[in-house]
PDB file of C-alpha atoms and ligand atoms in Angstrom:
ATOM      1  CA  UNK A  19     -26.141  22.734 -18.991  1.00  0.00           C
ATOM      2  CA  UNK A  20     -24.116  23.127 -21.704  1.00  0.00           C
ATOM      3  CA  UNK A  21     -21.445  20.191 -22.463  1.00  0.00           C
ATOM      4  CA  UNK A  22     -18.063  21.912 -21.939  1.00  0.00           C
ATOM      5  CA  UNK A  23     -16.266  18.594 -19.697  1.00  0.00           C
ATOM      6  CA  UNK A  24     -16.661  14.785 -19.282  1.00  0.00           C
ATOM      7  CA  UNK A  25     -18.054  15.461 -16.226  1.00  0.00           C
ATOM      8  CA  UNK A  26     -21.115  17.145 -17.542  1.00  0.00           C
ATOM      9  CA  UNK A  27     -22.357  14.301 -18.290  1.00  0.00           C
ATOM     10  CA  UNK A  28     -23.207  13.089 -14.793  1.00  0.00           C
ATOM     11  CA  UNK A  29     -23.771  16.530 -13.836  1.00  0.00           C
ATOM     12  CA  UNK A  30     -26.287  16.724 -16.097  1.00  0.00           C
ATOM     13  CA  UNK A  31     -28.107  13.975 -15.323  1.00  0.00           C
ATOM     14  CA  UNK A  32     -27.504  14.419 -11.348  1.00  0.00           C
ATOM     15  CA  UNK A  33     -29.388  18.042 -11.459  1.00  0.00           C
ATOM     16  CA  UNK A  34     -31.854  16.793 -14.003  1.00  0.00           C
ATOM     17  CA  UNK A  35     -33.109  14.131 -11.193  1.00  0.00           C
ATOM     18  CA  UNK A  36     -32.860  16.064  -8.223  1.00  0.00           C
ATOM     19  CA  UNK A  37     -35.119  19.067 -10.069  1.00  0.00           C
ATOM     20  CA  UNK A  38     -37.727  16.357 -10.979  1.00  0.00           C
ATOM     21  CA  UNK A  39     -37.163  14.098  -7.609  1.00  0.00           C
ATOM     22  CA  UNK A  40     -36.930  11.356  -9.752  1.00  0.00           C
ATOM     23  CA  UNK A  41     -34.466   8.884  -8.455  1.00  0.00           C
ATOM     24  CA  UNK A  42     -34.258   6.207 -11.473  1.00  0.00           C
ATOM     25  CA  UNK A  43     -34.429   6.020 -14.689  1.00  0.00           C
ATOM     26  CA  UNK A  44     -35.003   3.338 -17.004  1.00  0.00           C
ATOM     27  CA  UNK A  45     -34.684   4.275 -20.884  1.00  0.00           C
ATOM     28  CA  UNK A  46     -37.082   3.087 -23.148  1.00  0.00           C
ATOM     29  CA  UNK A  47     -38.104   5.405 -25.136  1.00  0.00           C
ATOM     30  CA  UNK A  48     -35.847   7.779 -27.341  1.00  0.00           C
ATOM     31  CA  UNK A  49     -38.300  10.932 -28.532  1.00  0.00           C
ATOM     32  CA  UNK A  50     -36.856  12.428 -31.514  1.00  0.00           C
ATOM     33  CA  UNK A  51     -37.510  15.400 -33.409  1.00  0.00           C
ATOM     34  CA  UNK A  52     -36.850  14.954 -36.667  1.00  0.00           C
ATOM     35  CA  UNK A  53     -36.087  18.877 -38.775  1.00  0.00           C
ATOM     36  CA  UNK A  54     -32.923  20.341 -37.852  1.00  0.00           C
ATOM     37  CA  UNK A  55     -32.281  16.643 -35.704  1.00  0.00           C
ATOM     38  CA  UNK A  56     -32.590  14.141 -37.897  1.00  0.00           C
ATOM     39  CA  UNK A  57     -32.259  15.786 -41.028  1.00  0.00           C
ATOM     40  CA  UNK A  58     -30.414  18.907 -42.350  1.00  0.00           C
ATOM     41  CA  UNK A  59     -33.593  20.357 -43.327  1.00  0.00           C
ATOM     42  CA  UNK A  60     -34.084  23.756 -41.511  1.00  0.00           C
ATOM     43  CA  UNK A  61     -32.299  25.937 -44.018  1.00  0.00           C
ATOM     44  CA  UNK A  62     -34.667  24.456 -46.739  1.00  0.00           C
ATOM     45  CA  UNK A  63     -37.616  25.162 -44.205  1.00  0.00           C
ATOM     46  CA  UNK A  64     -36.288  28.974 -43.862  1.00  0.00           C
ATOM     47  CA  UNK A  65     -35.846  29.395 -47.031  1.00  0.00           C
ATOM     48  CA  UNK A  66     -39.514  28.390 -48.126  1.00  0.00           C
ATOM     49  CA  UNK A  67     -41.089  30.150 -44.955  1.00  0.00           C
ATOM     50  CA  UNK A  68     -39.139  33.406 -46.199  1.00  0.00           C
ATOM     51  CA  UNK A  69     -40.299  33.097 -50.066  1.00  0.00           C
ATOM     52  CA  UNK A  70     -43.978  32.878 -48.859  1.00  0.00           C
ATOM     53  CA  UNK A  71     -44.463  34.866 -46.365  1.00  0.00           C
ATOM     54  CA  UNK A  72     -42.370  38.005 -48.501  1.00  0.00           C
ATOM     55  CA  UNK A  73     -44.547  36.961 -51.540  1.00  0.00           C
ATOM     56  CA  UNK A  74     -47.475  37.865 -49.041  1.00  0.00           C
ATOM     57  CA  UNK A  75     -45.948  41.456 -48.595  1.00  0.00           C
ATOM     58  CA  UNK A  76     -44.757  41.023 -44.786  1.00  0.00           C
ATOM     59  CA  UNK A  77     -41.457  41.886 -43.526  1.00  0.00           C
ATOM     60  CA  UNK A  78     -39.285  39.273 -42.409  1.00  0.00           C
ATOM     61  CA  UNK A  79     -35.794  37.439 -41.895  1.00  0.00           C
ATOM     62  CA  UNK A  80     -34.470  34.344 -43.243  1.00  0.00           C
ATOM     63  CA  UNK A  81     -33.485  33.514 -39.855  1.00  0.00           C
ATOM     64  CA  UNK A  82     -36.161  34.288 -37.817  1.00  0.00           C
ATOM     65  CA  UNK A  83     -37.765  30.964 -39.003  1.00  0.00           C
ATOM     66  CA  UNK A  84     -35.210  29.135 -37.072  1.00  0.00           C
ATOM     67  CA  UNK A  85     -36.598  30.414 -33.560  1.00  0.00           C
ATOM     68  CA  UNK A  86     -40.398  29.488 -35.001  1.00  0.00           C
ATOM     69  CA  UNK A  87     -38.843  25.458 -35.488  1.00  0.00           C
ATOM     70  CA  UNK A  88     -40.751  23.476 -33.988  1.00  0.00           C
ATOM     71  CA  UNK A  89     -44.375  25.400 -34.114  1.00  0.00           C
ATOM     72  CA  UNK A  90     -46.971  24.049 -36.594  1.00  0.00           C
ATOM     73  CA  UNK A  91     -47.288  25.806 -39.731  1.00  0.00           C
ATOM     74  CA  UNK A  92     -50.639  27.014 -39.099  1.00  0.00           C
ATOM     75  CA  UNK A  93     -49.179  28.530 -35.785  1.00  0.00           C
ATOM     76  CA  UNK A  94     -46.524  30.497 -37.626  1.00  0.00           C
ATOM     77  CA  UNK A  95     -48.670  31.460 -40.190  1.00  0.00           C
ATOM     78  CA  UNK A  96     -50.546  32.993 -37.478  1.00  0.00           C
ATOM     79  CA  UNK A  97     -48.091  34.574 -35.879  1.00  0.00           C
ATOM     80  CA  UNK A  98     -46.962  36.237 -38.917  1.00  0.00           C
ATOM     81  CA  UNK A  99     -50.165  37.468 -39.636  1.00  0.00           C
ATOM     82  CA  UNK A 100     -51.044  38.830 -36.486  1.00  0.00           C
ATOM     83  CA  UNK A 101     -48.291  40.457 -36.326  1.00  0.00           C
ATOM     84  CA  UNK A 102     -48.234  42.460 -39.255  1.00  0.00           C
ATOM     85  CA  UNK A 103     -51.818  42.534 -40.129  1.00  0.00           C
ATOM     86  CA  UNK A 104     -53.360  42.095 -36.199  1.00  0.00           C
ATOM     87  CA  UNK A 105     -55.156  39.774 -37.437  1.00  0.00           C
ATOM     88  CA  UNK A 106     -55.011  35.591 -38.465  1.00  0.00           C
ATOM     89  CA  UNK A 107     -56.618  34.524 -41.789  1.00  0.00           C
ATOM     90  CA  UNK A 108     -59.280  31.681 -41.483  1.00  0.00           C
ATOM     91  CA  UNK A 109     -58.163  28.042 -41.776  1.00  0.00           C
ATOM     92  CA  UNK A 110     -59.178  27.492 -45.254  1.00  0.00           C
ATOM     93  CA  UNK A 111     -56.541  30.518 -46.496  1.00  0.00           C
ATOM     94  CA  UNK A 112     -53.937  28.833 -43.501  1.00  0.00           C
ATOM     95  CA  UNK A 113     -54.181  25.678 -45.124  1.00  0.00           C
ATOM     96  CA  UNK A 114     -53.282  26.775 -49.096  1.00  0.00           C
ATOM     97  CA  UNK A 115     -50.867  28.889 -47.064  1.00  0.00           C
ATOM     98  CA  UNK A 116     -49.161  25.669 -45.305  1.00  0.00           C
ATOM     99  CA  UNK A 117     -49.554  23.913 -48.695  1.00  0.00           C
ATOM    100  CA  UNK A 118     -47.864  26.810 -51.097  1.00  0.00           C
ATOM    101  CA  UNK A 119     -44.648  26.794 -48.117  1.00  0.00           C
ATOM    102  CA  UNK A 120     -44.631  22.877 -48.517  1.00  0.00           C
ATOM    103  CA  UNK A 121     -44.859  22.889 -52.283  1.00  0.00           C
ATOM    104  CA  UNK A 122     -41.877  25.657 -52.346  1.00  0.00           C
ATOM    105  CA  UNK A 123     -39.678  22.885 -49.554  1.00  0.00           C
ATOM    106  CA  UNK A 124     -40.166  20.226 -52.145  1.00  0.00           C
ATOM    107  CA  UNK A 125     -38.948  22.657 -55.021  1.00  0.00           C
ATOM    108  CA  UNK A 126     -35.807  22.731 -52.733  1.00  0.00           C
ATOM    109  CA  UNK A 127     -32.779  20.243 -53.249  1.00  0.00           C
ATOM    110  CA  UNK A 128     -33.915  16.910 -50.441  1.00  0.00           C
ATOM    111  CA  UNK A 129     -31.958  17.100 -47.362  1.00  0.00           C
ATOM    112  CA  UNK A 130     -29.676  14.736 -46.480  1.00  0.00           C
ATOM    113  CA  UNK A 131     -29.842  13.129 -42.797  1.00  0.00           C
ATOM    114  CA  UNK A 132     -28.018  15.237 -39.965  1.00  0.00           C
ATOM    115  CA  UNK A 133     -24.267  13.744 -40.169  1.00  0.00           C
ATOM    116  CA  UNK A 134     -23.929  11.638 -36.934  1.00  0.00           C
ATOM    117  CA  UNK A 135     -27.806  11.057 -36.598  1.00  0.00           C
ATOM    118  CA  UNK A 136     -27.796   7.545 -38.364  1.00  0.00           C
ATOM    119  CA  UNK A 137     -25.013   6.163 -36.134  1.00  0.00           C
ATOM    120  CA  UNK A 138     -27.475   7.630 -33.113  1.00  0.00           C
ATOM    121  CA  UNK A 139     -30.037   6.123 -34.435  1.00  0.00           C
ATOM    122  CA  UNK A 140     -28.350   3.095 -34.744  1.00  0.00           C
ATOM    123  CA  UNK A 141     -26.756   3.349 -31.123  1.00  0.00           C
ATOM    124  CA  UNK A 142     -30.432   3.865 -29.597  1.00  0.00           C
ATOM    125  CA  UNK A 143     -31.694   0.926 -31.468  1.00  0.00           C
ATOM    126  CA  UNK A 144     -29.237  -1.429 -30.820  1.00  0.00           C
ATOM    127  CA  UNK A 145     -29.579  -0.342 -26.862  1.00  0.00           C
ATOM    128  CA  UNK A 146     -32.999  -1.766 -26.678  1.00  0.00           C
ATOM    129  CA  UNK A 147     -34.504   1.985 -27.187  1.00  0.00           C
ATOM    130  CA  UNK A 148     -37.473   2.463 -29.545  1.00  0.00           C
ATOM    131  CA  UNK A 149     -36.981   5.854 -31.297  1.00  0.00           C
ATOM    132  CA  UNK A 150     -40.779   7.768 -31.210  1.00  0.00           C
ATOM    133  CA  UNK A 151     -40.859  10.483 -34.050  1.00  0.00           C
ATOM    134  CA  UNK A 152     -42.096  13.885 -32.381  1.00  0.00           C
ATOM    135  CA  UNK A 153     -42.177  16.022 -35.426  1.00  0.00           C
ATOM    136  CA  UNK A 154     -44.254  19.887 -35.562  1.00  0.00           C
ATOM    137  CA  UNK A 155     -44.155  19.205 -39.385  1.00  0.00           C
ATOM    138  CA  UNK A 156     -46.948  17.205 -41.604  1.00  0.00           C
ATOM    139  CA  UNK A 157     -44.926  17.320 -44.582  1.00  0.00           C
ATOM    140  CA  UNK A 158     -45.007  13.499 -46.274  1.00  0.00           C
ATOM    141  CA  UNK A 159     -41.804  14.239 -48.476  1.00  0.00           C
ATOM    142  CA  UNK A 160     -39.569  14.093 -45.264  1.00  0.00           C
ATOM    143  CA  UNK A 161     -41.642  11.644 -42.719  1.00  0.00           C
ATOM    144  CA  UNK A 162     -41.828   9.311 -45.838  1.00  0.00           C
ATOM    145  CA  UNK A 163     -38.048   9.152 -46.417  1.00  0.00           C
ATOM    146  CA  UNK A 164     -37.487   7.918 -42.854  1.00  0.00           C
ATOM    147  CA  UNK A 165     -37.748   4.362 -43.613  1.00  0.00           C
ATOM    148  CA  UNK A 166     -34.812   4.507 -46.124  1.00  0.00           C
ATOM    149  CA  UNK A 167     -32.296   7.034 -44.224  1.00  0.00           C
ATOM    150  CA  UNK A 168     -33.180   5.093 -40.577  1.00  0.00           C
ATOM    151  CA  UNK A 169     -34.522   1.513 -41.388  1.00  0.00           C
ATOM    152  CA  UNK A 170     -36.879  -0.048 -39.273  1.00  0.00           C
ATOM    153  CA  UNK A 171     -36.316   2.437 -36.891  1.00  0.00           C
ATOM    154  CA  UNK A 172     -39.634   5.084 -36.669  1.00  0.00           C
ATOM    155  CA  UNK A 173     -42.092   2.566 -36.760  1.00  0.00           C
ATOM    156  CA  UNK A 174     -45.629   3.890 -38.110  1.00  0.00           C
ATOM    157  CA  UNK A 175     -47.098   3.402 -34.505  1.00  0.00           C
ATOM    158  CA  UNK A 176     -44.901   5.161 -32.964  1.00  0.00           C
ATOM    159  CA  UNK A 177     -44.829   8.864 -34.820  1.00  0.00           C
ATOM    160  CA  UNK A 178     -46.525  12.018 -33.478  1.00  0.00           C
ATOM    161  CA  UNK A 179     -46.575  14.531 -36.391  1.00  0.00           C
ATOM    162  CA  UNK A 180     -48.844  17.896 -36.927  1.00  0.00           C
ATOM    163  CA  UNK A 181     -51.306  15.637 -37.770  1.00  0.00           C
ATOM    164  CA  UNK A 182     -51.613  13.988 -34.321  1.00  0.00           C
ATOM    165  CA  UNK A 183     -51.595  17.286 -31.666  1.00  0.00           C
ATOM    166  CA  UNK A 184     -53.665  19.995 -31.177  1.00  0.00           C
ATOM    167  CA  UNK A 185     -51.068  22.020 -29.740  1.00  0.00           C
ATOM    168  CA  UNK A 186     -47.503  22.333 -31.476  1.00  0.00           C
ATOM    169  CA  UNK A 187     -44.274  23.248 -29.274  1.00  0.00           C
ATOM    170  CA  UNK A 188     -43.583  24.807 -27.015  1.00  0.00           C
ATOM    171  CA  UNK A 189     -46.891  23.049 -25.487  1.00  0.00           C
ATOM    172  CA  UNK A 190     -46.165  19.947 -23.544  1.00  0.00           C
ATOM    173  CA  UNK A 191     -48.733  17.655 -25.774  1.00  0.00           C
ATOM    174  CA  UNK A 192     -46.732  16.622 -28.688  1.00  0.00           C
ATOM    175  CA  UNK A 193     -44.079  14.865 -26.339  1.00  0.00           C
ATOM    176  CA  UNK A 194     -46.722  13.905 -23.527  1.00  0.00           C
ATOM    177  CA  UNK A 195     -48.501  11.702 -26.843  1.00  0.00           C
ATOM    178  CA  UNK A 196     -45.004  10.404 -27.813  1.00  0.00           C
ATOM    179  CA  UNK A 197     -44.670   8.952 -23.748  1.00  0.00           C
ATOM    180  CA  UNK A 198     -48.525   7.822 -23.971  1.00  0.00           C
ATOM    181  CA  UNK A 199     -48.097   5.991 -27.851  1.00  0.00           C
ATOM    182  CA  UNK A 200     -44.909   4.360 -26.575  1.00  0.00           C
ATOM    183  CA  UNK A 201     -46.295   3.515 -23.403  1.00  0.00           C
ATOM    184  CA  UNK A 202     -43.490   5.336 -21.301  1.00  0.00           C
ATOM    185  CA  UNK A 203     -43.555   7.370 -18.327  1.00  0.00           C
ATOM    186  CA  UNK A 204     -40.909  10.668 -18.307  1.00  0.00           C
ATOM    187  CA  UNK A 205     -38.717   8.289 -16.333  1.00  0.00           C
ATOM    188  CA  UNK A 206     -38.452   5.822 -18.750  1.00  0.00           C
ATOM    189  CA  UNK A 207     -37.713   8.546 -21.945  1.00  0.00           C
ATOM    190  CA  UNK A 208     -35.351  11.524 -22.950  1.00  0.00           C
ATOM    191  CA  UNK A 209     -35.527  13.532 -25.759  1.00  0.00           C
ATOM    192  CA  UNK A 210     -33.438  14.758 -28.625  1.00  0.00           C
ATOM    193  CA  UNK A 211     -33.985  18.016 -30.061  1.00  0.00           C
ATOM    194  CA  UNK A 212     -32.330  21.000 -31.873  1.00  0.00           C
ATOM    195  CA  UNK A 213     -34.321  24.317 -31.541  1.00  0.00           C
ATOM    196  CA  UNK A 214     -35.290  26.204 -28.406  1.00  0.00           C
ATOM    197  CA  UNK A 215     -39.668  25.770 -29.023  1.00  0.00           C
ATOM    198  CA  UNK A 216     -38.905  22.100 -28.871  1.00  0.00           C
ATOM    199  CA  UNK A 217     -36.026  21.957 -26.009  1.00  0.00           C
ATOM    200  CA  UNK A 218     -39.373  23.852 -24.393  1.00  0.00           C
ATOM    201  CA  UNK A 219     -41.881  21.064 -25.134  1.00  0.00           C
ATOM    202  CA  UNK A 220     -40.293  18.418 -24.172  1.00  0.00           C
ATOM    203  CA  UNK A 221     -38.476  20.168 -20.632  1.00  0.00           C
ATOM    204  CA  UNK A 222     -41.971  20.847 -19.762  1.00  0.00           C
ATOM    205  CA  UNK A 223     -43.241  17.197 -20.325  1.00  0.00           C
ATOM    206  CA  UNK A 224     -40.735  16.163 -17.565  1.00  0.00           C
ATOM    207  CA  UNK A 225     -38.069  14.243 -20.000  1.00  0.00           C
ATOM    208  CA  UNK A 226     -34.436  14.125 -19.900  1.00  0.00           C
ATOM    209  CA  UNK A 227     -33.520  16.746 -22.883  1.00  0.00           C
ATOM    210  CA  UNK A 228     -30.787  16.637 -24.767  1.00  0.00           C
ATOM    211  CA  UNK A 229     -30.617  19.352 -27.302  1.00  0.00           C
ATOM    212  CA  UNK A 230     -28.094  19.383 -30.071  1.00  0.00           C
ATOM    213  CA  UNK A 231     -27.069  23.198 -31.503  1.00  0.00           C
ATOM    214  CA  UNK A 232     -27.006  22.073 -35.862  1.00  0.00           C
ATOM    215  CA  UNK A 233     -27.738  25.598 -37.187  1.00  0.00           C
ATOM    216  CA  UNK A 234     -27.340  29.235 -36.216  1.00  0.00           C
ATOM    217  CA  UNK A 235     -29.015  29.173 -32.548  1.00  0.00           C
ATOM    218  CA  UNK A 236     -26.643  29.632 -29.959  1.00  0.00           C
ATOM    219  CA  UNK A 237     -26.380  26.993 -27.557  1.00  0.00           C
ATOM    220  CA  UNK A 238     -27.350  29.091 -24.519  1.00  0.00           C
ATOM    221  CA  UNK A 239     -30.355  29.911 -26.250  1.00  0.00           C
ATOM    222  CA  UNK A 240     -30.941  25.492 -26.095  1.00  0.00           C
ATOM    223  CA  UNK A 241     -29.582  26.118 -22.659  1.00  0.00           C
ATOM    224  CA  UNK A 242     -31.837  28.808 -21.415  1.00  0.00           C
ATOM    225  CA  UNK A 243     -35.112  26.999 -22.909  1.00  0.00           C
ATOM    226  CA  UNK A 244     -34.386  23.965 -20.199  1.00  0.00           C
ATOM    227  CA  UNK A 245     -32.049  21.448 -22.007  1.00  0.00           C
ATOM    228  CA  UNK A 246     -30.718  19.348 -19.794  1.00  0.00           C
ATOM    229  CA  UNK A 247     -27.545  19.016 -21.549  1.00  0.00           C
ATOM    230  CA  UNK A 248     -26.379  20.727 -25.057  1.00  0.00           C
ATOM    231  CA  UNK A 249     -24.045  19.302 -27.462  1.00  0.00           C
ATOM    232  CA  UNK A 250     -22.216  21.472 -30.182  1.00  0.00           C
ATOM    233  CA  UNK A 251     -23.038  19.252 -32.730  1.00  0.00           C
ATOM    234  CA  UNK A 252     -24.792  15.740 -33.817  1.00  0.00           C
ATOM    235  CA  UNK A 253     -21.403  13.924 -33.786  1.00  0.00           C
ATOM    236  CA  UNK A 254     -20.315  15.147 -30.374  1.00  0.00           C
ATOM    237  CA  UNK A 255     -23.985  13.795 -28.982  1.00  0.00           C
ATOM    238  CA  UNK A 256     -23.027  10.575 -30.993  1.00  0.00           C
ATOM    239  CA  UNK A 257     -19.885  10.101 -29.408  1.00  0.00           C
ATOM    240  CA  UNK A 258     -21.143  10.919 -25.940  1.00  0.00           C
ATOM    241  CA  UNK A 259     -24.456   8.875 -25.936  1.00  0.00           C
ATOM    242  CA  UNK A 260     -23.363   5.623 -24.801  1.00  0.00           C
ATOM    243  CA  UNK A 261     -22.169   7.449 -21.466  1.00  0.00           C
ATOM    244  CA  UNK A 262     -25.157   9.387 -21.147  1.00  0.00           C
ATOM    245  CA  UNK A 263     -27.454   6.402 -21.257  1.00  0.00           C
ATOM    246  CA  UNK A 264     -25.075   4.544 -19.081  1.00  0.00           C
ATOM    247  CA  UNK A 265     -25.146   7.685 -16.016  1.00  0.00           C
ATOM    248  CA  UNK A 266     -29.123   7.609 -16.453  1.00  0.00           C
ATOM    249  CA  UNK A 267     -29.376   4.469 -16.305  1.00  0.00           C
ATOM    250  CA  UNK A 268     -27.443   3.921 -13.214  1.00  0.00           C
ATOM    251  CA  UNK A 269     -28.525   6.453 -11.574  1.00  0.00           C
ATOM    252  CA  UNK A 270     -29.592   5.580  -8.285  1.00  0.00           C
ATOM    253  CA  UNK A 271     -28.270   2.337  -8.273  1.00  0.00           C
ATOM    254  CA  UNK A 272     -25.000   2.902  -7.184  1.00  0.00           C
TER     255      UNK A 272
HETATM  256 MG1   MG B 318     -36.114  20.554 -35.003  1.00  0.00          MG
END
């Protein structure tokens, strides 16, 4: 549902339950994503993705990199390959691959934290929530800078990274882990994501989803991959988020 009215909100959360036939909640968990979420990173990302995989002589746009968000880099190296090659190099050549696109991010200017995301942040923490990182990426120079842009929020326990998964998104396992690590049930959790692979993931692990539309993907697109709700932007989810938590929360116990 796409966030048009106050009322949406409850809407929202009213259809979300009665799909699942869940009828509570009780938030513990908050599973975040962190590119295109967390941090304004995703024009950095397509701009690396589109240097390499030119310099490799295959056709591509800029933009098409921001409907592969979300995927592991080995996965959209794949993809790539396949389909202008039909066929997938081995690991060995996917890994130099991954590691050429992550040396070409870093040559990048650093992204800055999504505007709105470290009052979120803040909000979830100070609601008893424990953020979970649920990240496709394995890149250190971002995942490292989270304990200076959101302190003492992603503890080191609690992050599920490329590193972590065997499948990326759109597969269910990368926010299935973040329930098991944080010791949460679907129930107890909702997720916050920005691209439609992701929105996918975590809609198919049973969570709440609230997707938040920070770069060029339309919001039905968010809409159309399962969000439960869609926000136009990170500060309109800030602003919203205490009465979200508030109608999940009570829901049921009215
Ligand atoms: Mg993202």
């Amino acid at each position: 549902m796409i966030y048009t009215h106050p009322r949406d909100i409850q809407r929202s959360v009213d259809e979300f339950a009665h799909g699942h036939g869940y009828d509570r909640f009780d938030i513990h968990a908050a599973l975040c994503d962190m590119d295109g979420t967390l941090y304004d990173s995703m024009s950095r990302h397509a701009k690396a993705w589109y240097r390499l995989i030119t310099e490799l002589g295959i056709d591509c746009h800029e933009d098409e990199f921001y409907m592969y968000e979300g995927m592991t880099g080995a996965a959209t190296i794949r993809l790539l390959f396949e389909r202008a090659f039909g066929t997938v190099p081995s690991d060995e050549e996917t890994t130099a691959l991954y590691h050429r696109k992550t040396e070409y991010f870093t040559q990048l200017p650093a992204p800055s934290p999504m505007p709105g995301a470290q009052h979120l942040i803040q909000s979830i923490v100070s609601s008893g929530i424990r953020p979970v990182l649920v990240t496709g990426s394995g890149q250190s120079t971002l995942i490292n800078r989270l304990d200076n842009d959101f302190p003492g929020a992603f503890t080191p326990e609690l992050r599920v990274t490329s590193h972590n998964v065997t499948h990326g998104k759109p597969h269910p396992e990368p926010y299935l882990k973040a329930m098991q690590m944080a010791q949460t049930g679907p129930r107890e959790a909702f997720a916050l994501e920005n691209a439609p692979l992701g929105v996918e993931s975590a809609a198919r692990a049973g969570v709440f989803t609230i997707a938040v539309a920070t770069g060029p993907i339309p919001l039905a697109a968010l809409d159309e991959a399962g969000a439960s709700i869609v926000f136009s932007s990170m500060p309109e989810c800030d602003s919203l988020f205490p009465e979200l938590l508030q109608c999940l929360n009570h829901f049921g116990r009215i």
